[in-house]
Amino acid sequence: MRSLPARRIAGIAAVAASTVLALAAPAFAHVTVQPGSVPQGGYSAVAFRVPNENDNAATVKLEVSLPMDHPMASVRTEPVPGWTATLEKSKLDKPLKSHGQDINEAVSKITWTANEGTKLGPGQFLDFRVSLGALPADTDKLTFKALQTYDNGDVVRWIEEAKDGQPEPAKPAPVLTLTPAAKPAAGSTASPAAADHHAGDAAGGDQAAGKAGAASDDSTARTLGVVGIVVGVIGAALGVAGLRRRSSGSAS
């Protein structure tokens, strides 16, 4: 039986490797919320993590729409060097109660625009941090639809919502999972929503930093796993080629 030439086997291995990387790449290229989950009812600091997935253009704008079916009374942005944040508010059909006051409008959209000379270039990512609260207690997730604009005019619409039992959409909207809040300790009368906002921001920031680090570690582990698969495929292919060459030499 004729053996495959080593070059052909190496070519097959290269194709297999590129296929594995192509399948893995979308998991690393989405606009996401970090951390992926926070407790219901309180205040938390989260970050919209934006990767630049265009090799020939730079990201110059990010627009994030907040879910108005679950509005939040307090939305604050953390300064990002080289970027200007603007908040757009909308009237509420039903006022929110916050610290004994009626809130008749809430932030419905945040836009970050790169200042002159600032760009998010190819191969880079940036975190846009926001303090949110009080988070709703009557839903287990918040969906934030986002638009990512490049300096060549391209706009990526991260607005598709995942459906149960269906594959993940190509351009999924960032989703923040809300988990049940921890029950207060015995003798405590303060609720998360009634706690001081600054204290809530500090706690949320610590929580976000810890979980964002875990998310980053998880992403790194997945990347190394993919690289290991690729190396294994190539090594196996070259090993088979070597065995076939030795077998062919022995036979002759």
mmCIF file of C-alpha atoms in Angstrom:
data_model
loop_
_atom_site.group_PDB
_atom_site.id
_atom_site.type_symbol
_atom_site.label_atom_id
_atom_site.label_comp_id
_atom_site.label_asym_id
_atom_site.label_seq_id
_atom_site.Cartn_x
_atom_site.Cartn_y
_atom_site.Cartn_z
ATOM 1 C CA MET A 1 0.000 0.000 0.000
ATOM 2 C CA ARG A 2 1.383 3.422 -0.970
ATOM 3 C CA SER A 3 1.929 5.824 1.908
ATOM 4 C CA LEU A 4 0.923 9.460 1.829
ATOM 5 C CA PRO A 5 3.808 11.881 1.261
ATOM 6 C CA ALA A 6 4.919 13.744 4.369
ATOM 7 C CA ARG A 7 4.081 17.086 2.741
ATOM 8 C CA ARG A 8 0.514 15.984 2.085
ATOM 9 C CA ILE A 9 0.077 14.759 5.664
ATOM 10 C CA ALA A 10 1.505 18.020 6.998
ATOM 11 C CA GLY A 11 -0.947 19.901 4.794
ATOM 12 C CA ILE A 12 -3.861 17.888 6.165
ATOM 13 C CA ALA A 13 -2.649 18.607 9.699
ATOM 14 C CA ALA A 14 -2.440 22.322 8.961
ATOM 15 C CA VAL A 15 -5.999 22.339 7.630
ATOM 16 C CA ALA A 16 -7.205 20.476 10.724
ATOM 17 C CA ALA A 17 -5.399 22.931 12.973
ATOM 18 C CA SER A 18 -6.870 25.963 11.240
ATOM 19 C CA THR A 19 -10.344 24.413 11.467
ATOM 20 C CA VAL A 20 -9.964 23.911 15.234
ATOM 21 C CA LEU A 21 -8.832 27.509 15.661
ATOM 22 C CA ALA A 22 -11.653 28.814 13.486
ATOM 23 C CA LEU A 23 -14.209 26.976 15.592
ATOM 24 C CA ALA A 24 -12.642 28.221 18.825
ATOM 25 C CA ALA A 25 -12.133 31.846 17.781
ATOM 26 C CA PRO A 26 -15.774 33.036 18.130
ATOM 27 C CA ALA A 27 -15.741 32.100 21.830
ATOM 28 C CA PHE A 28 -12.958 34.628 22.382
ATOM 29 C CA ALA A 29 -14.242 37.427 20.121
ATOM 30 C CA HIS A 30 -17.642 38.325 21.554
ATOM 31 C CA VAL A 31 -18.501 41.523 23.385
ATOM 32 C CA THR A 32 -19.275 40.270 26.899
ATOM 33 C CA VAL A 33 -20.133 41.411 30.424
ATOM 34 C CA GLN A 34 -17.484 40.713 33.071
ATOM 35 C CA PRO A 35 -18.115 39.151 35.512
ATOM 36 C CA GLY A 36 -20.806 37.035 33.942
ATOM 37 C CA SER A 37 -22.995 36.956 37.046
ATOM 38 C CA VAL A 38 -23.780 39.190 40.057
ATOM 39 C CA PRO A 39 -26.331 39.031 42.898
ATOM 40 C CA GLN A 40 -29.858 40.368 42.515
ATOM 41 C CA GLY A 41 -31.085 43.438 44.350
ATOM 42 C CA GLY A 42 -27.819 45.246 45.065
ATOM 43 C CA TYR A 43 -25.227 47.433 43.342
ATOM 44 C CA SER A 44 -22.383 45.968 41.299
ATOM 45 C CA ALA A 45 -19.553 47.172 39.089
ATOM 46 C CA VAL A 46 -19.359 45.331 35.773
ATOM 47 C CA ALA A 47 -17.295 45.769 32.622
ATOM 48 C CA PHE A 48 -18.284 45.508 28.986
ATOM 49 C CA ARG A 49 -15.274 43.747 27.466
ATOM 50 C CA VAL A 50 -14.767 44.698 23.820
ATOM 51 C CA PRO A 51 -12.278 42.830 21.611
ATOM 52 C CA ASN A 52 -11.187 44.203 18.232
ATOM 53 C CA GLU A 53 -11.726 41.319 15.819
ATOM 54 C CA ASN A 54 -10.983 43.287 12.620
ATOM 55 C CA ASP A 55 -7.413 42.941 11.319
ATOM 56 C CA ASN A 56 -7.658 46.054 9.159
ATOM 57 C CA ALA A 57 -9.635 48.555 11.252
ATOM 58 C CA ALA A 58 -9.819 50.002 14.769
ATOM 59 C CA THR A 59 -12.811 50.272 17.103
ATOM 60 C CA VAL A 60 -13.779 53.905 17.739
ATOM 61 C CA LYS A 61 -17.234 53.641 19.340
ATOM 62 C CA LEU A 62 -19.260 51.358 21.604
ATOM 63 C CA GLU A 63 -23.000 51.801 22.198
ATOM 64 C CA VAL A 64 -24.710 49.749 24.902
ATOM 65 C CA SER A 65 -28.491 49.754 25.359
ATOM 66 C CA LEU A 66 -29.728 49.041 28.876
ATOM 67 C CA PRO A 67 -32.853 46.884 29.321
ATOM 68 C CA MET A 68 -35.764 49.239 29.968
ATOM 69 C CA ASP A 69 -38.052 46.396 31.037
ATOM 70 C CA HIS A 70 -35.847 46.316 34.159
ATOM 71 C CA PRO A 71 -34.560 49.896 34.526
ATOM 72 C CA MET A 72 -31.973 50.851 37.155
ATOM 73 C CA ALA A 73 -32.031 54.075 39.123
ATOM 74 C CA SER A 74 -28.258 54.482 39.267
ATOM 75 C CA VAL A 75 -25.854 54.056 36.336
ATOM 76 C CA ARG A 76 -22.319 55.439 36.606
ATOM 77 C CA THR A 77 -19.404 55.077 34.179
ATOM 78 C CA GLU A 78 -15.766 54.773 35.150
ATOM 79 C CA PRO A 79 -13.465 57.108 33.183
ATOM 80 C CA VAL A 80 -11.583 55.401 30.341
ATOM 81 C CA PRO A 81 -8.484 57.319 29.209
ATOM 82 C CA GLY A 82 -8.943 58.573 25.639
ATOM 83 C CA TRP A 83 -12.687 57.878 25.537
ATOM 84 C CA THR A 84 -15.754 60.051 26.214
ATOM 85 C CA ALA A 85 -18.862 58.470 27.756
ATOM 86 C CA THR A 86 -22.336 59.921 27.274
ATOM 87 C CA LEU A 87 -25.499 58.706 28.992
ATOM 88 C CA GLU A 88 -28.928 58.906 27.394
ATOM 89 C CA LYS A 89 -32.032 58.772 29.588
ATOM 90 C CA SER A 90 -35.604 57.745 28.809
ATOM 91 C CA LYS A 91 -38.902 58.418 30.582
ATOM 92 C CA LEU A 92 -40.321 55.542 32.574
ATOM 93 C CA ASP A 93 -43.921 54.398 32.299
ATOM 94 C CA LYS A 94 -43.831 53.518 35.989
ATOM 95 C CA PRO A 95 -41.591 55.430 38.432
ATOM 96 C CA LEU A 96 -38.853 53.591 40.284
ATOM 97 C CA LYS A 97 -38.595 53.789 44.050
ATOM 98 C CA SER A 98 -35.051 54.537 45.217
ATOM 99 C CA HIS A 99 -34.198 55.527 48.811
ATOM 100 C CA GLY A 100 -37.726 56.819 49.325
ATOM 101 C CA GLN A 101 -37.806 58.887 46.132
ATOM 102 C CA ASP A 102 -39.633 58.451 42.845
ATOM 103 C CA ILE A 103 -37.332 58.111 39.811
ATOM 104 C CA ASN A 104 -39.170 59.052 36.609
ATOM 105 C CA GLU A 105 -36.378 58.463 34.106
ATOM 106 C CA ALA A 106 -33.463 56.073 33.818
ATOM 107 C CA VAL A 107 -30.368 55.612 31.675
ATOM 108 C CA SER A 108 -31.332 53.693 28.556
ATOM 109 C CA LYS A 109 -28.096 53.937 26.566
ATOM 110 C CA ILE A 110 -24.382 54.497 27.128
ATOM 111 C CA THR A 111 -22.082 55.547 24.282
ATOM 112 C CA TRP A 112 -18.304 55.520 24.517
ATOM 113 C CA THR A 113 -16.567 57.452 21.725
ATOM 114 C CA ALA A 114 -12.814 57.455 21.127
ATOM 115 C CA ASN A 115 -11.208 60.880 21.322
ATOM 116 C CA GLU A 116 -9.012 62.097 18.486
ATOM 117 C CA GLY A 117 -5.844 60.038 18.375
ATOM 118 C CA THR A 118 -7.357 57.162 20.382
ATOM 119 C CA LYS A 119 -8.265 53.814 18.837
ATOM 120 C CA LEU A 120 -8.779 50.213 19.913
ATOM 121 C CA GLY A 121 -6.519 48.520 17.394
ATOM 122 C CA PRO A 122 -6.356 44.996 15.927
ATOM 123 C CA GLY A 123 -5.443 42.344 18.456
ATOM 124 C CA GLN A 124 -6.478 44.529 21.409
ATOM 125 C CA PHE A 125 -9.402 44.601 23.856
ATOM 126 C CA LEU A 126 -10.722 47.158 26.332
ATOM 127 C CA ASP A 127 -12.968 47.046 29.408
ATOM 128 C CA PHE A 128 -15.633 49.750 29.788
ATOM 129 C CA ARG A 129 -16.652 49.670 33.461
ATOM 130 C CA VAL A 130 -20.045 50.690 34.823
ATOM 131 C CA SER A 131 -21.658 50.723 38.264
ATOM 132 C CA LEU A 132 -25.278 49.507 38.138
ATOM 133 C CA GLY A 133 -28.035 49.410 40.734
ATOM 134 C CA ALA A 134 -30.232 48.590 42.237
ATOM 135 C CA LEU A 135 -30.240 45.404 40.172
ATOM 136 C CA PRO A 136 -33.698 43.841 39.747
ATOM 137 C CA ALA A 137 -34.759 40.964 41.950
ATOM 138 C CA ASP A 138 -37.522 39.662 39.657
ATOM 139 C CA THR A 139 -35.414 38.338 36.775
ATOM 140 C CA ASP A 140 -32.429 36.019 36.426
ATOM 141 C CA LYS A 141 -30.692 37.888 33.616
ATOM 142 C CA LEU A 142 -30.237 41.255 31.914
ATOM 143 C CA THR A 143 -29.525 41.550 28.195
ATOM 144 C CA PHE A 144 -27.482 44.487 26.928
ATOM 145 C CA LYS A 145 -27.581 44.990 23.162
ATOM 146 C CA ALA A 146 -24.400 46.586 21.834
ATOM 147 C CA LEU A 147 -23.104 48.190 18.635
ATOM 148 C CA GLN A 148 -19.375 48.230 17.901
ATOM 149 C CA THR A 149 -18.233 50.776 15.297
ATOM 150 C CA TYR A 150 -14.922 50.640 13.409
ATOM 151 C CA ASP A 151 -13.023 53.524 11.825
ATOM 152 C CA ASN A 152 -13.675 52.099 8.346
ATOM 153 C CA GLY A 153 -17.429 52.507 8.870
ATOM 154 C CA ASP A 154 -18.226 48.876 9.696
ATOM 155 C CA VAL A 155 -20.727 48.338 12.526
ATOM 156 C CA VAL A 156 -20.991 44.997 14.332
ATOM 157 C CA ARG A 157 -24.418 44.544 15.916
ATOM 158 C CA TRP A 158 -24.164 42.438 19.075
ATOM 159 C CA ILE A 159 -27.924 42.187 19.477
ATOM 160 C CA GLU A 160 -28.944 38.553 18.909
ATOM 161 C CA GLU A 161 -30.539 36.806 21.884
ATOM 162 C CA ALA A 162 -29.800 33.153 22.581
ATOM 163 C CA LYS A 163 -32.727 30.751 22.660
ATOM 164 C CA ASP A 164 -33.012 27.595 24.761
ATOM 165 C CA GLY A 165 -32.054 24.494 22.817
ATOM 166 C CA GLN A 166 -30.598 26.517 19.954
ATOM 167 C CA PRO A 167 -26.926 27.064 19.016
ATOM 168 C CA GLU A 168 -25.350 30.299 20.157
ATOM 169 C CA PRO A 169 -26.059 33.066 17.623
ATOM 170 C CA ALA A 170 -23.222 34.533 15.563
ATOM 171 C CA LYS A 171 -23.470 37.967 17.190
ATOM 172 C CA PRO A 172 -24.892 37.381 20.693
ATOM 173 C CA ALA A 173 -25.895 40.286 22.894
ATOM 174 C CA PRO A 174 -23.962 40.534 26.187
ATOM 175 C CA VAL A 175 -25.918 38.880 29.006
ATOM 176 C CA LEU A 176 -25.502 39.442 32.749
ATOM 177 C CA THR A 177 -26.795 36.575 34.887
ATOM 178 C CA LEU A 178 -28.429 37.564 38.186
ATOM 179 C CA THR A 179 -28.141 35.121 41.064
ATOM 180 C CA PRO A 180 -30.239 35.049 44.260
ATOM 181 C CA ALA A 181 -28.876 37.464 46.847
ATOM 182 C CA ALA A 182 -27.372 36.013 50.000
ATOM 183 C CA LYS A 183 -29.677 36.082 53.001
ATOM 184 C CA PRO A 184 -28.698 38.703 55.620
ATOM 185 C CA ALA A 185 -27.045 37.441 58.772
ATOM 186 C CA ALA A 186 -29.145 37.050 61.913
ATOM 187 C CA GLY A 187 -29.774 40.414 63.553
ATOM 188 C CA SER A 188 -29.036 42.377 60.373
ATOM 189 C CA THR A 189 -31.770 44.696 59.162
ATOM 190 C CA ALA A 190 -30.121 46.275 56.134
ATOM 191 C CA SER A 191 -31.047 44.981 52.680
ATOM 192 C CA PRO A 192 -28.640 45.075 49.701
ATOM 193 C CA ALA A 193 -30.818 47.599 47.872
ATOM 194 C CA ALA A 194 -30.976 49.934 50.872
ATOM 195 C CA ALA A 195 -27.213 49.822 51.556
ATOM 196 C CA ASP A 196 -25.092 52.888 50.929
ATOM 197 C CA HIS A 197 -24.367 53.206 47.219
ATOM 198 C CA HIS A 198 -20.680 53.883 47.682
ATOM 199 C CA ALA A 199 -20.276 50.805 49.825
ATOM 200 C CA GLY A 200 -22.168 48.826 47.205
ATOM 201 C CA ASP A 201 -19.846 50.104 44.477
ATOM 202 C CA ALA A 202 -16.782 49.124 46.478
ATOM 203 C CA ALA A 203 -18.111 45.643 47.161
ATOM 204 C CA GLY A 204 -19.216 45.257 43.558
ATOM 205 C CA GLY A 205 -15.800 46.396 42.342
ATOM 206 C CA ASP A 206 -14.005 43.809 44.480
ATOM 207 C CA GLN A 207 -16.405 41.148 43.318
ATOM 208 C CA ALA A 208 -15.992 42.185 39.685
ATOM 209 C CA ALA A 209 -12.204 42.154 39.960
ATOM 210 C CA GLY A 210 -12.182 38.662 41.456
ATOM 211 C CA LYS A 211 -14.626 37.175 39.004
ATOM 212 C CA ALA A 212 -13.127 39.011 36.024
ATOM 213 C CA GLY A 213 -9.776 37.480 36.965
ATOM 214 C CA ALA A 214 -11.405 34.053 37.078
ATOM 215 C CA ALA A 215 -13.007 34.685 33.686
ATOM 216 C CA SER A 216 -9.629 35.729 32.303
ATOM 217 C CA ASP A 217 -8.001 32.575 33.707
ATOM 218 C CA ASP A 218 -10.772 30.480 32.159
ATOM 219 C CA SER A 219 -10.260 32.152 28.790
ATOM 220 C CA THR A 220 -6.496 31.541 29.011
ATOM 221 C CA ALA A 221 -7.091 27.887 29.884
ATOM 222 C CA ARG A 222 -9.379 27.474 26.895
ATOM 223 C CA THR A 223 -6.816 29.108 24.638
ATOM 224 C CA LEU A 224 -4.044 26.812 25.880
ATOM 225 C CA GLY A 225 -6.368 23.850 25.419
ATOM 226 C CA VAL A 226 -6.990 24.776 21.797
ATOM 227 C CA VAL A 227 -3.274 25.243 21.193
ATOM 228 C CA GLY A 228 -2.645 21.815 22.740
ATOM 229 C CA ILE A 229 -5.170 20.213 20.398
ATOM 230 C CA VAL A 230 -3.543 21.862 17.395
ATOM 231 C CA VAL A 231 -0.054 20.755 18.437
ATOM 232 C CA GLY A 232 -1.341 17.236 19.073
ATOM 233 C CA VAL A 233 -2.956 17.010 15.621
ATOM 234 C CA ILE A 234 0.208 18.183 13.879
ATOM 235 C CA GLY A 235 2.463 15.905 15.981
ATOM 236 C CA ALA A 236 0.284 12.845 15.333
ATOM 237 C CA ALA A 237 0.242 13.530 11.594
ATOM 238 C CA LEU A 238 4.021 13.937 11.388
ATOM 239 C CA GLY A 239 4.513 10.808 13.525
ATOM 240 C CA VAL A 240 2.383 8.749 11.129
ATOM 241 C CA ALA A 241 4.363 10.160 8.215
ATOM 242 C CA GLY A 242 7.658 9.115 9.862
ATOM 243 C CA LEU A 243 6.430 5.577 10.567
ATOM 244 C CA ARG A 244 5.216 5.157 6.997
ATOM 245 C CA ARG A 245 8.537 6.374 5.613
ATOM 246 C CA ARG A 246 10.466 3.880 7.815
ATOM 247 C CA SER A 247 8.094 1.072 6.836
ATOM 248 C CA SER A 248 8.531 1.909 3.160
ATOM 249 C CA GLY A 249 12.338 1.983 3.559
ATOM 250 C CA SER A 250 12.381 -1.411 5.319
ATOM 251 C CA ALA A 251 10.201 -2.973 2.637
ATOM 252 C CA SER A 252 12.540 -1.838 -0.126
#
